[in-house]
XYZ file of C-alpha atoms in Angstrom:
591
model
C -108.526 -31.763 -28.973
C -110.157 -34.498 -27.815
C -111.404 -34.574 -23.770
C -108.725 -36.854 -22.825
C -105.830 -35.155 -24.102
C -107.706 -31.937 -22.489
C -108.268 -33.798 -19.528
C -104.032 -35.504 -19.267
C -103.268 -31.510 -19.451
C -105.304 -30.649 -16.761
C -104.872 -33.268 -13.857
C -100.977 -34.397 -15.129
C -99.434 -30.982 -15.549
C -96.481 -31.115 -13.271
C -95.532 -34.427 -13.469
C -91.963 -33.069 -14.884
C -90.826 -30.686 -12.272
C -88.701 -31.547 -9.424
C -88.901 -31.959 -5.971
C -88.966 -30.073 -2.955
C -88.685 -30.616 0.573
C -89.244 -28.990 3.644
C -86.411 -28.303 6.310
C -85.945 -27.717 9.955
C -84.365 -24.883 11.457
C -81.792 -24.919 14.289
C -78.661 -22.109 15.577
C -75.541 -23.622 14.487
C -73.651 -20.311 15.980
C -73.848 -17.245 18.213
C -76.283 -15.677 20.682
C -78.865 -14.623 18.626
C -77.942 -10.790 21.011
C -77.310 -8.015 20.091
C -73.722 -7.380 17.614
C -69.667 -8.501 19.498
C -66.084 -10.059 18.828
C -65.813 -12.551 21.751
C -66.036 -16.385 22.611
C -62.716 -17.712 20.139
C -61.811 -21.643 21.295
C -65.626 -21.539 22.983
C -68.402 -22.849 22.342
C -69.762 -21.393 19.054
C -73.403 -20.738 20.508
C -71.953 -19.025 23.147
C -69.856 -16.789 20.268
C -70.546 -13.139 19.320
C -70.650 -12.682 15.772
C -70.799 -8.831 13.738
C -73.029 -8.779 10.608
C -72.423 -12.304 9.176
C -71.967 -11.685 5.819
C -70.801 -15.118 4.529
C -69.937 -18.922 5.271
C -69.177 -21.718 3.343
C -67.469 -25.511 4.079
C -64.807 -27.456 3.561
C -64.182 -31.214 2.598
C -64.570 -32.302 6.825
C -67.901 -29.976 7.163
C -65.830 -27.418 9.486
C -67.484 -23.453 8.787
C -66.152 -20.105 7.009
C -67.633 -17.426 8.279
C -67.180 -14.281 6.793
C -67.445 -12.187 10.096
C -67.784 -8.472 8.261
C -68.423 -6.201 11.133
C -65.557 -7.128 12.999
C -63.196 -7.667 10.010
C -62.725 -11.377 10.601
C -63.079 -14.643 9.674
C -63.935 -17.196 12.100
C -63.545 -21.265 11.997
C -67.151 -23.307 13.561
C -65.210 -26.408 13.401
C -67.678 -30.048 13.742
C -67.417 -30.384 17.274
C -69.130 -27.116 18.333
C -66.578 -25.112 18.677
C -65.318 -21.973 17.400
C -62.647 -19.899 16.840
C -60.910 -16.997 14.658
C -58.854 -17.089 11.113
C -57.406 -14.195 10.627
C -58.414 -10.670 11.515
C -58.175 -8.798 15.063
C -62.029 -7.506 15.183
C -61.502 -3.859 14.201
C -60.158 -3.267 10.502
C -56.995 -2.613 9.169
C -54.041 -3.318 6.902
C -51.737 -5.562 8.836
C -49.679 -9.000 8.545
C -48.713 -9.564 5.603
C -45.898 -12.499 5.266
C -46.810 -13.569 9.299
C -49.278 -14.989 11.277
C -52.781 -14.778 9.948
C -54.343 -15.022 13.488
C -53.713 -11.328 14.142
C -53.163 -10.165 10.837
C -55.841 -7.400 10.219
C -58.300 -7.311 7.464
C -61.058 -4.081 6.372
C -64.879 -4.993 6.006
C -64.544 -8.323 3.639
C -67.273 -9.290 2.188
C -66.712 -12.867 0.392
C -64.910 -15.618 1.092
C -63.557 -18.971 -1.403
C -61.571 -21.672 -0.885
C -60.175 -23.999 -2.946
C -58.808 -28.283 -3.497
C -55.798 -27.507 -1.661
C -58.454 -25.535 1.215
C -55.945 -22.555 0.805
C -58.517 -18.866 1.345
C -59.456 -16.266 -0.113
C -60.662 -13.176 1.822
C -61.847 -10.000 -0.336
C -60.881 -7.696 1.558
C -62.923 -4.515 0.400
C -61.215 -2.101 2.457
C -58.314 -2.348 1.662
C -59.034 -2.864 -2.085
C -57.281 -6.208 -2.501
C -58.389 -10.332 -2.536
C -55.417 -11.601 0.491
C -54.748 -15.823 0.407
C -54.217 -17.672 4.204
C -51.846 -20.640 3.711
C -49.946 -23.035 5.552
C -51.532 -20.388 9.052
C -49.549 -16.951 7.114
C -51.810 -14.883 5.518
C -50.160 -12.621 2.091
C -51.556 -10.143 -0.637
C -52.645 -12.671 -2.952
C -53.884 -10.066 -6.173
C -54.812 -5.622 -5.290
C -51.747 -3.380 -4.735
C -53.200 -0.020 -4.487
C -56.764 1.357 -4.576
C -57.886 1.563 -8.797
C -59.456 4.661 -10.645
C -62.635 4.432 -12.504
C -61.469 4.446 -16.240
C -57.892 4.226 -15.166
C -55.024 1.888 -16.498
C -56.045 -1.508 -13.648
C -53.246 -3.894 -14.630
C -54.749 -6.243 -16.637
C -53.506 -8.810 -18.833
C -50.312 -8.544 -16.329
C -48.889 -10.566 -12.269
C -52.526 -9.930 -10.235
C -50.054 -8.436 -6.705
C -49.047 -5.074 -9.249
C -53.174 -5.066 -10.132
C -55.166 -1.386 -8.823
C -58.964 -3.359 -7.416
C -61.719 -0.390 -6.716
C -64.764 -2.495 -5.222
C -63.913 -5.995 -4.927
C -66.699 -7.752 -3.572
C -66.061 -10.997 -4.615
C -63.801 -14.319 -4.656
C -64.641 -16.929 -5.804
C -62.202 -20.489 -6.665
C -62.948 -23.122 -9.595
C -62.168 -26.658 -9.680
C -58.379 -25.918 -11.854
C -57.294 -23.556 -9.968
C -58.114 -20.289 -11.292
C -59.326 -17.523 -8.848
C -62.007 -15.221 -9.901
C -62.772 -11.983 -8.262
C -66.061 -9.242 -8.863
C -65.068 -5.100 -9.118
C -68.196 -4.191 -7.643
C -66.185 -0.404 -8.681
C -65.745 -1.278 -12.708
C -68.079 -2.730 -12.838
C -65.871 -5.898 -14.075
C -65.140 -9.751 -12.814
C -60.828 -10.437 -13.128
C -59.492 -13.960 -13.154
C -56.363 -14.638 -11.504
C -55.010 -17.763 -13.497
C -52.928 -20.444 -11.597
C -49.916 -18.435 -12.520
C -50.726 -15.460 -11.849
C -51.832 -13.453 -13.561
C -54.751 -10.390 -14.572
C -56.599 -11.044 -17.597
C -60.591 -9.676 -17.551
C -63.382 -12.398 -17.498
C -66.692 -10.054 -16.966
C -67.945 -6.594 -18.311
C -66.403 -3.988 -20.558
C -66.282 -1.083 -16.895
C -68.643 0.355 -17.795
C -71.194 0.579 -15.480
C -74.784 0.168 -16.357
C -77.558 2.232 -14.100
C -79.899 -0.808 -15.029
C -80.002 -1.027 -19.488
C -78.224 -4.357 -19.101
C -76.722 -6.117 -22.572
C -74.448 -8.734 -24.710
C -77.450 -11.601 -22.913
C -75.795 -14.664 -25.196
C -72.764 -12.695 -26.184
C -69.249 -12.466 -25.372
C -68.471 -11.730 -21.052
C -66.102 -9.390 -22.066
C -68.437 -7.699 -23.329
C -71.086 -7.832 -21.527
C -72.579 -4.541 -19.442
C -72.431 -5.562 -16.206
C -74.868 -2.961 -12.900
C -72.821 -4.230 -9.893
C -71.877 -7.351 -9.334
C -71.389 -8.689 -5.890
C -70.522 -11.641 -5.424
C -69.070 -15.490 -7.216
C -69.385 -19.203 -7.111
C -68.203 -21.795 -9.563
C -69.698 -25.140 -10.053
C -67.818 -28.639 -11.219
C -68.341 -27.778 -14.386
C -66.300 -24.585 -14.840
C -69.198 -22.864 -15.113
C -68.883 -19.122 -12.649
C -72.485 -17.509 -11.770
C -72.090 -13.848 -10.886
C -74.148 -12.024 -7.850
C -75.435 -8.414 -9.823
C -77.433 -6.269 -7.226
C -77.411 -3.681 -9.718
C -79.488 -5.474 -12.741
C -80.143 -7.703 -10.283
C -79.908 -10.415 -12.040
C -77.918 -13.685 -11.887
C -75.793 -14.861 -14.669
C -73.862 -17.429 -15.772
C -70.796 -17.690 -17.631
C -69.283 -21.852 -19.330
C -66.271 -22.227 -20.510
C -66.525 -20.786 -23.673
C -66.811 -17.032 -22.532
C -70.318 -16.353 -22.889
C -72.811 -14.865 -20.721
C -75.766 -16.404 -19.900
C -78.816 -14.747 -17.437
C -80.027 -17.570 -14.808
C -82.450 -15.564 -12.441
C -84.659 -11.686 -13.501
C -85.517 -10.542 -10.432
C -82.673 -11.987 -8.422
C -82.529 -10.777 -4.450
C -79.954 -11.549 -3.642
C -76.388 -10.565 -2.254
C -74.363 -14.178 -3.169
C -76.387 -17.557 -3.978
C -74.539 -21.673 -4.182
C -75.025 -24.974 -5.777
C -75.264 -28.554 -5.072
C -74.314 -30.479 -6.748
C -77.179 -31.755 -8.855
C -76.987 -28.132 -9.923
C -80.121 -26.180 -7.478
C -78.981 -23.191 -6.210
C -79.148 -21.495 -2.977
C -79.968 -17.744 -1.457
C -81.044 -15.974 0.852
C -83.969 -12.812 -0.251
C -82.691 -10.117 3.357
C -84.783 -7.853 1.492
C -87.765 -10.526 2.924
C -86.180 -12.468 5.325
C -86.842 -16.115 3.431
C -84.122 -18.698 1.926
C -84.894 -19.891 -1.960
C -84.066 -22.834 -3.545
C -84.772 -22.703 -7.311
C -84.461 -25.888 -9.042
C -84.155 -27.374 -12.554
C -86.435 -24.506 -14.579
C -86.453 -22.271 -12.554
C -89.023 -22.718 -10.173
C -88.359 -21.604 -6.313
C -88.835 -23.282 -3.541
C -89.636 -21.308 -0.413
C -87.135 -23.258 2.917
C -86.825 -20.943 4.661
C -87.138 -17.601 6.658
C -91.404 -16.781 7.825
C -91.193 -13.973 4.989
C -90.999 -11.429 9.066
C -88.036 -9.831 11.052
C -87.803 -12.043 13.138
C -85.488 -14.550 15.613
C -87.465 -17.804 15.963
C -87.998 -20.975 15.457
C -85.149 -22.964 16.127
C -86.362 -27.003 16.114
C -89.503 -26.260 13.619
C -90.210 -26.360 10.030
C -87.683 -23.582 8.403
C -90.400 -22.053 6.522
C -92.396 -21.113 10.016
C -89.430 -19.863 11.273
C -88.424 -15.692 11.679
C -85.519 -14.261 10.079
C -83.517 -10.609 10.058
C -81.451 -9.968 7.191
C -79.924 -13.475 5.466
C -77.343 -12.206 3.068
C -74.581 -15.491 3.416
C -75.905 -19.242 2.284
C -73.797 -22.745 1.452
C -74.836 -26.029 1.121
C -72.908 -29.399 1.796
C -72.895 -32.813 0.278
C -76.206 -33.906 2.447
C -78.261 -30.991 1.511
C -77.710 -29.389 4.665
C -78.036 -25.457 4.173
C -76.254 -22.814 6.093
C -77.395 -19.696 6.672
C -75.536 -16.118 7.126
C -78.200 -14.127 9.881
C -76.942 -9.872 9.652
C -78.831 -8.735 11.871
C -79.096 -11.076 14.485
C -75.375 -11.866 14.341
C -75.650 -16.234 13.880
C -75.035 -18.739 11.575
C -78.701 -21.344 11.238
C -79.034 -24.860 9.383
C -81.884 -25.675 7.303
C -81.836 -30.212 7.346
C -84.087 -31.603 4.424
C -86.236 -33.812 6.196
C -86.799 -37.320 5.212
C -90.498 -37.070 4.318
C -92.023 -33.835 4.232
C -94.026 -31.741 1.947
C -91.439 -28.359 1.252
C -93.850 -26.474 -0.952
C -97.312 -26.053 -1.609
C -98.569 -25.041 -5.541
C -101.758 -24.271 -7.492
C -101.229 -26.919 -9.829
C -102.458 -24.741 -13.086
C -99.458 -22.773 -12.020
C -96.602 -23.580 -10.891
C -95.401 -21.298 -8.489
C -95.411 -22.457 -4.901
C -93.932 -19.845 -4.113
C -94.923 -15.088 -3.182
C -92.775 -12.835 -1.461
C -94.790 -13.228 1.966
C -97.577 -10.035 2.160
C -96.802 -7.910 4.721
C -96.670 -7.805 8.589
C -98.814 -11.834 7.932
C -95.369 -14.358 8.453
C -96.716 -16.666 5.776
C -95.572 -16.931 2.425
C -96.741 -19.335 0.456
C -99.495 -19.011 -1.813
C -102.980 -20.029 -0.909
C -105.346 -22.695 -1.608
C -108.852 -22.376 -2.016
C -111.938 -24.607 -2.083
C -111.680 -26.919 -5.109
C -107.909 -25.579 -6.249
C -106.418 -29.205 -7.797
C -103.020 -28.527 -5.526
C -99.701 -29.957 -6.189
C -97.017 -30.453 -3.689
C -93.698 -30.734 -4.148
C -91.734 -33.477 -1.508
C -89.672 -35.924 0.016
C -91.097 -40.028 0.694
C -94.328 -38.852 -0.014
C -95.166 -41.822 -2.834
C -94.498 -44.519 -4.590
C -91.523 -44.415 -6.650
C -92.582 -44.261 -9.829
C -96.168 -41.956 -10.883
C -99.545 -43.434 -10.442
C -102.427 -41.244 -12.166
C -106.077 -42.130 -11.971
C -109.883 -40.542 -12.917
C -112.043 -42.235 -9.662
C -110.187 -39.368 -7.452
C -110.098 -41.125 -4.670
C -109.206 -40.312 -1.034
C -106.040 -43.149 -1.056
C -104.126 -43.736 -4.564
C -100.810 -46.548 -4.063
C -100.798 -45.712 -0.922
C -100.863 -42.684 -0.711
C -103.506 -39.692 1.120
C -103.170 -35.955 1.876
C -105.597 -34.840 4.838
C -106.201 -30.135 4.521
C -107.879 -28.754 6.890
C -108.961 -32.095 8.142
C -110.610 -33.269 6.050
C -109.849 -36.162 3.427
C -108.912 -34.348 0.184
C -109.560 -35.817 -3.655
C -105.444 -37.721 -5.542
C -105.201 -36.352 -8.908
C -102.232 -38.747 -8.694
C -98.809 -39.662 -6.585
C -94.979 -40.349 -6.832
C -91.874 -40.258 -3.968
C -91.720 -35.956 -5.141
C -95.131 -35.060 -6.536
C -98.894 -35.552 -5.665
C -101.784 -34.205 -6.751
C -104.674 -33.674 -5.579
C -108.300 -31.013 -4.793
C -108.997 -28.825 -1.865
C -112.407 -30.347 0.236
C -114.695 -28.053 -0.101
C -115.077 -28.205 2.737
C -112.227 -25.760 3.956
C -114.318 -23.291 2.916
C -114.901 -20.448 5.342
C -111.337 -21.796 7.342
C -108.101 -18.904 6.965
C -105.203 -21.024 7.406
C -105.208 -25.219 7.033
C -102.362 -28.169 8.169
C -101.661 -29.807 5.087
C -99.785 -33.851 6.050
C -99.952 -37.058 3.834
C -99.462 -40.409 5.555
C -98.240 -42.736 2.944
C -98.114 -45.968 4.317
C -98.823 -45.786 7.641
C -96.764 -42.846 7.813
C -97.231 -39.280 8.046
C -95.300 -36.603 7.391
C -94.288 -33.450 8.750
C -97.144 -30.666 8.409
C -97.649 -28.013 6.367
C -99.634 -24.448 7.520
C -100.791 -22.937 3.954
C -103.445 -19.851 3.887
C -107.368 -19.981 3.280
C -108.250 -17.645 0.181
C -112.019 -17.822 -0.822
C -110.250 -18.108 -4.727
C -106.612 -18.338 -6.339
C -106.972 -18.439 -9.719
C -104.617 -19.556 -12.391
C -105.073 -20.987 -15.995
C -103.361 -24.232 -17.906
C -100.873 -23.778 -20.265
C -99.840 -25.880 -22.902
C -96.190 -26.523 -21.433
C -97.679 -27.624 -17.074
C -95.517 -23.902 -16.602
C -97.870 -21.880 -15.582
C -96.848 -19.127 -18.059
C -96.036 -18.765 -21.939
C -99.260 -20.435 -24.437
C -102.295 -21.088 -22.712
C -104.303 -24.276 -22.830
C -107.141 -22.160 -24.554
C -109.572 -24.040 -28.003
C -111.785 -22.523 -29.784
C -115.425 -23.545 -30.516
C -114.568 -25.988 -32.821
C -112.063 -27.318 -30.173
C -108.521 -27.032 -32.682
C -105.540 -25.497 -29.839
C -105.203 -21.896 -29.941
C -101.183 -21.015 -31.580
C -99.192 -19.849 -33.756
C -100.738 -22.591 -36.634
C -104.216 -21.590 -35.028
C -104.616 -17.959 -33.698
C -107.975 -16.378 -33.317
C -109.103 -13.660 -34.202
C -110.965 -10.510 -32.968
C -114.357 -11.500 -32.038
C -114.235 -15.195 -32.078
C -113.712 -17.366 -29.238
C -111.841 -19.135 -27.099
C -111.938 -21.701 -24.433
C -109.675 -21.775 -21.521
C -109.355 -23.630 -18.387
C -108.594 -23.273 -14.570
C -108.993 -23.945 -11.292
C -109.030 -21.896 -7.694
C -112.391 -20.334 -7.627
C -113.647 -21.404 -5.427
C -116.274 -21.998 -3.631
C -119.542 -22.610 -6.112
C -123.251 -22.901 -6.825
C -124.524 -25.329 -5.938
C -121.682 -26.935 -4.282
C -118.879 -28.558 -6.272
C -118.914 -32.801 -4.612
C -115.090 -33.643 -3.590
C -113.804 -35.745 -6.412
C -117.356 -35.904 -8.666
C -117.570 -34.712 -11.943
C -119.692 -31.474 -13.177
C -122.661 -32.433 -14.189
C -122.280 -32.542 -18.781
C -126.064 -31.080 -18.996
C -127.458 -27.587 -17.288
C -127.136 -26.364 -14.618
C -124.158 -26.407 -13.873
C -122.211 -25.424 -10.513
C -120.367 -21.232 -11.388
C -118.052 -19.542 -8.702
C -120.149 -17.758 -5.839
C -116.932 -14.771 -6.536
C -117.168 -12.268 -10.194
C -115.529 -13.023 -12.943
C -113.848 -12.146 -15.168
C -111.115 -11.449 -17.657
C -108.378 -9.598 -19.950
C -106.145 -9.450 -23.473
C -103.055 -7.502 -23.463
C -105.102 -5.274 -21.192
C -108.826 -4.693 -22.434
C -111.202 -5.952 -20.733
C -112.438 -9.395 -22.497
C -116.463 -10.870 -22.601
C -116.839 -13.857 -20.674
C -119.842 -15.815 -21.540
C -119.632 -18.230 -19.215
C -117.568 -19.664 -16.374
C -118.440 -22.527 -14.170
C -118.616 -25.668 -13.978
C -116.210 -27.256 -17.109
C -118.552 -30.677 -18.402
C -117.610 -33.399 -17.131
C -114.575 -32.709 -15.532
C -113.952 -33.566 -12.254
C -114.998 -30.284 -9.005
C -112.991 -27.514 -9.556
C -111.707 -27.669 -12.897
C -113.901 -24.203 -14.099
C -114.056 -23.051 -17.871
C -114.868 -20.392 -19.354
C -115.546 -19.527 -22.953
C -113.985 -15.825 -23.852
C -114.443 -13.852 -27.088
C -111.451 -11.724 -28.030
C -111.424 -7.445 -27.388
C -111.266 -6.031 -30.604
C -107.913 -3.877 -31.373
C -106.359 -6.419 -30.304
C -102.915 -6.205 -31.600
C -102.010 -9.911 -33.944
C -99.699 -11.986 -32.522
C -98.880 -12.810 -29.571
C -101.290 -11.638 -26.308
C -101.422 -11.622 -22.604
C -104.787 -12.716 -21.034
C -104.943 -12.803 -17.249
C -107.886 -14.019 -15.320
C -109.577 -11.972 -12.228
C -111.711 -13.811 -9.499
C -112.437 -11.410 -6.461
C -109.933 -9.120 -7.700
C -107.817 -12.150 -7.558
C -105.186 -12.279 -10.751
C -104.319 -15.692 -11.538
C -100.775 -15.599 -12.700
C -100.559 -13.465 -17.293
C -100.542 -16.401 -20.276
C -100.509 -16.308 -23.480
C -102.992 -16.622 -26.652
C -102.543 -15.537 -30.110
C -104.358 -13.652 -32.214
C -103.956 -12.959 -35.608
């Protein structure tokens, strides 16, 4: 593999990814004080809520809130006022056949609207799905609470069916209604004719062992299917809090895992297929773009109620449970513990996330108590900025690595950074060595004289990441043997043999690298100040060299390591350690 090909793989590593975006945050409704039930027919910002858990929007921009602690559904109008749609502040069951106003619900868990603006409510405590149409409320599905293992009425009329604990409801474009019955680990479907059938799950609860991937959804073993949503293509998304997975079931009835380790109670999708969710356990809101990359858009990881008027990622949230997104990309969040509804509004010219260019990981669980959920950067590291409006529409790259490229410049910690490439949604830069010793730094992009909103990141001594063949940060490493051939299934490496890998994020070097300049082609080479080690399948590997990659820009580190004996043939996992910081694992192929 020639040097030019390696350079392209290293430096243009993220050109295929989509963009991130910064969001500003404000409170749409609620006072953020102790929970209560007040404020109807008045300003939403003066109203009290009690554990709001879900939000949805109608076609006119009105926001419906599942005010679960008050057993009520409230509506926030576009003029900023609020009123109760149904419920009277206390749990019960009443009102069927009459006006929805004042009817009683019991611990509602979810809400959904169909194309005619009929409102469906998962009336969990009453084991029913209720519907509000034309201002009147009635039971849409369910009769009495069922018993696990008993006949629940599938293939009959939905009004005669039984549910155990119905917690989720969604409607597709054809008017089919989907109900998540967490009590018997199933999702059921009600057709427009009112007939209920099994849609997903077998009725047997899975306790950690999921079965059925890629097969019929009705044969899949689910855990606790808690909430549902649908997209414009007719796919049904199932949030399974028991298995911590997000599933998708298409029109073919086949079930697929969209995300594992999914830390949310529900999710929302925009027209482009991006997935939004609130991670209530670490008080953040995240966005999953095509390819599965998670972007952090709201919450600083610390439980609290702060930050209105500033960047979403600098604000504190408390137990965000539900999310909704409108056609303009605004994200609405129901915060249970703060008893408020917050709004995250996209900032047109902004940095949405910052990632190590090798690992493509712009989000990490925030360190406890720090209030910072970003991945740290280190001196000399090659980073990628995800955003919008950051540069020209078409990606422009360079090998000169100056601090200006096609009208784009990047300032990190008050120092202009060398640029690798620029575009409207992606900019790659090299962290100046001058940030060494800083604990945090503001990052600002300037394009054609206009400055982006700043983004603050941690600065660490090291932040290692290994480059991969597909530029995803996972999978097969960008590794060559001593003859220059790529490692992989067609060219596995023998135990005892040597591989050359490439990384970034090694931190300060001796002598110090020069921003934007190539490492020398002959010794002495810049060597990292911190100790470098590696493991293959957990077995320590001999690192014979770790330092500047000859001829490559400062910030690219070359690692020569020997494959330990005893490693089994096939795919092996390799990890890089620098100053006790671990790179995300990558794969190599061993023979």
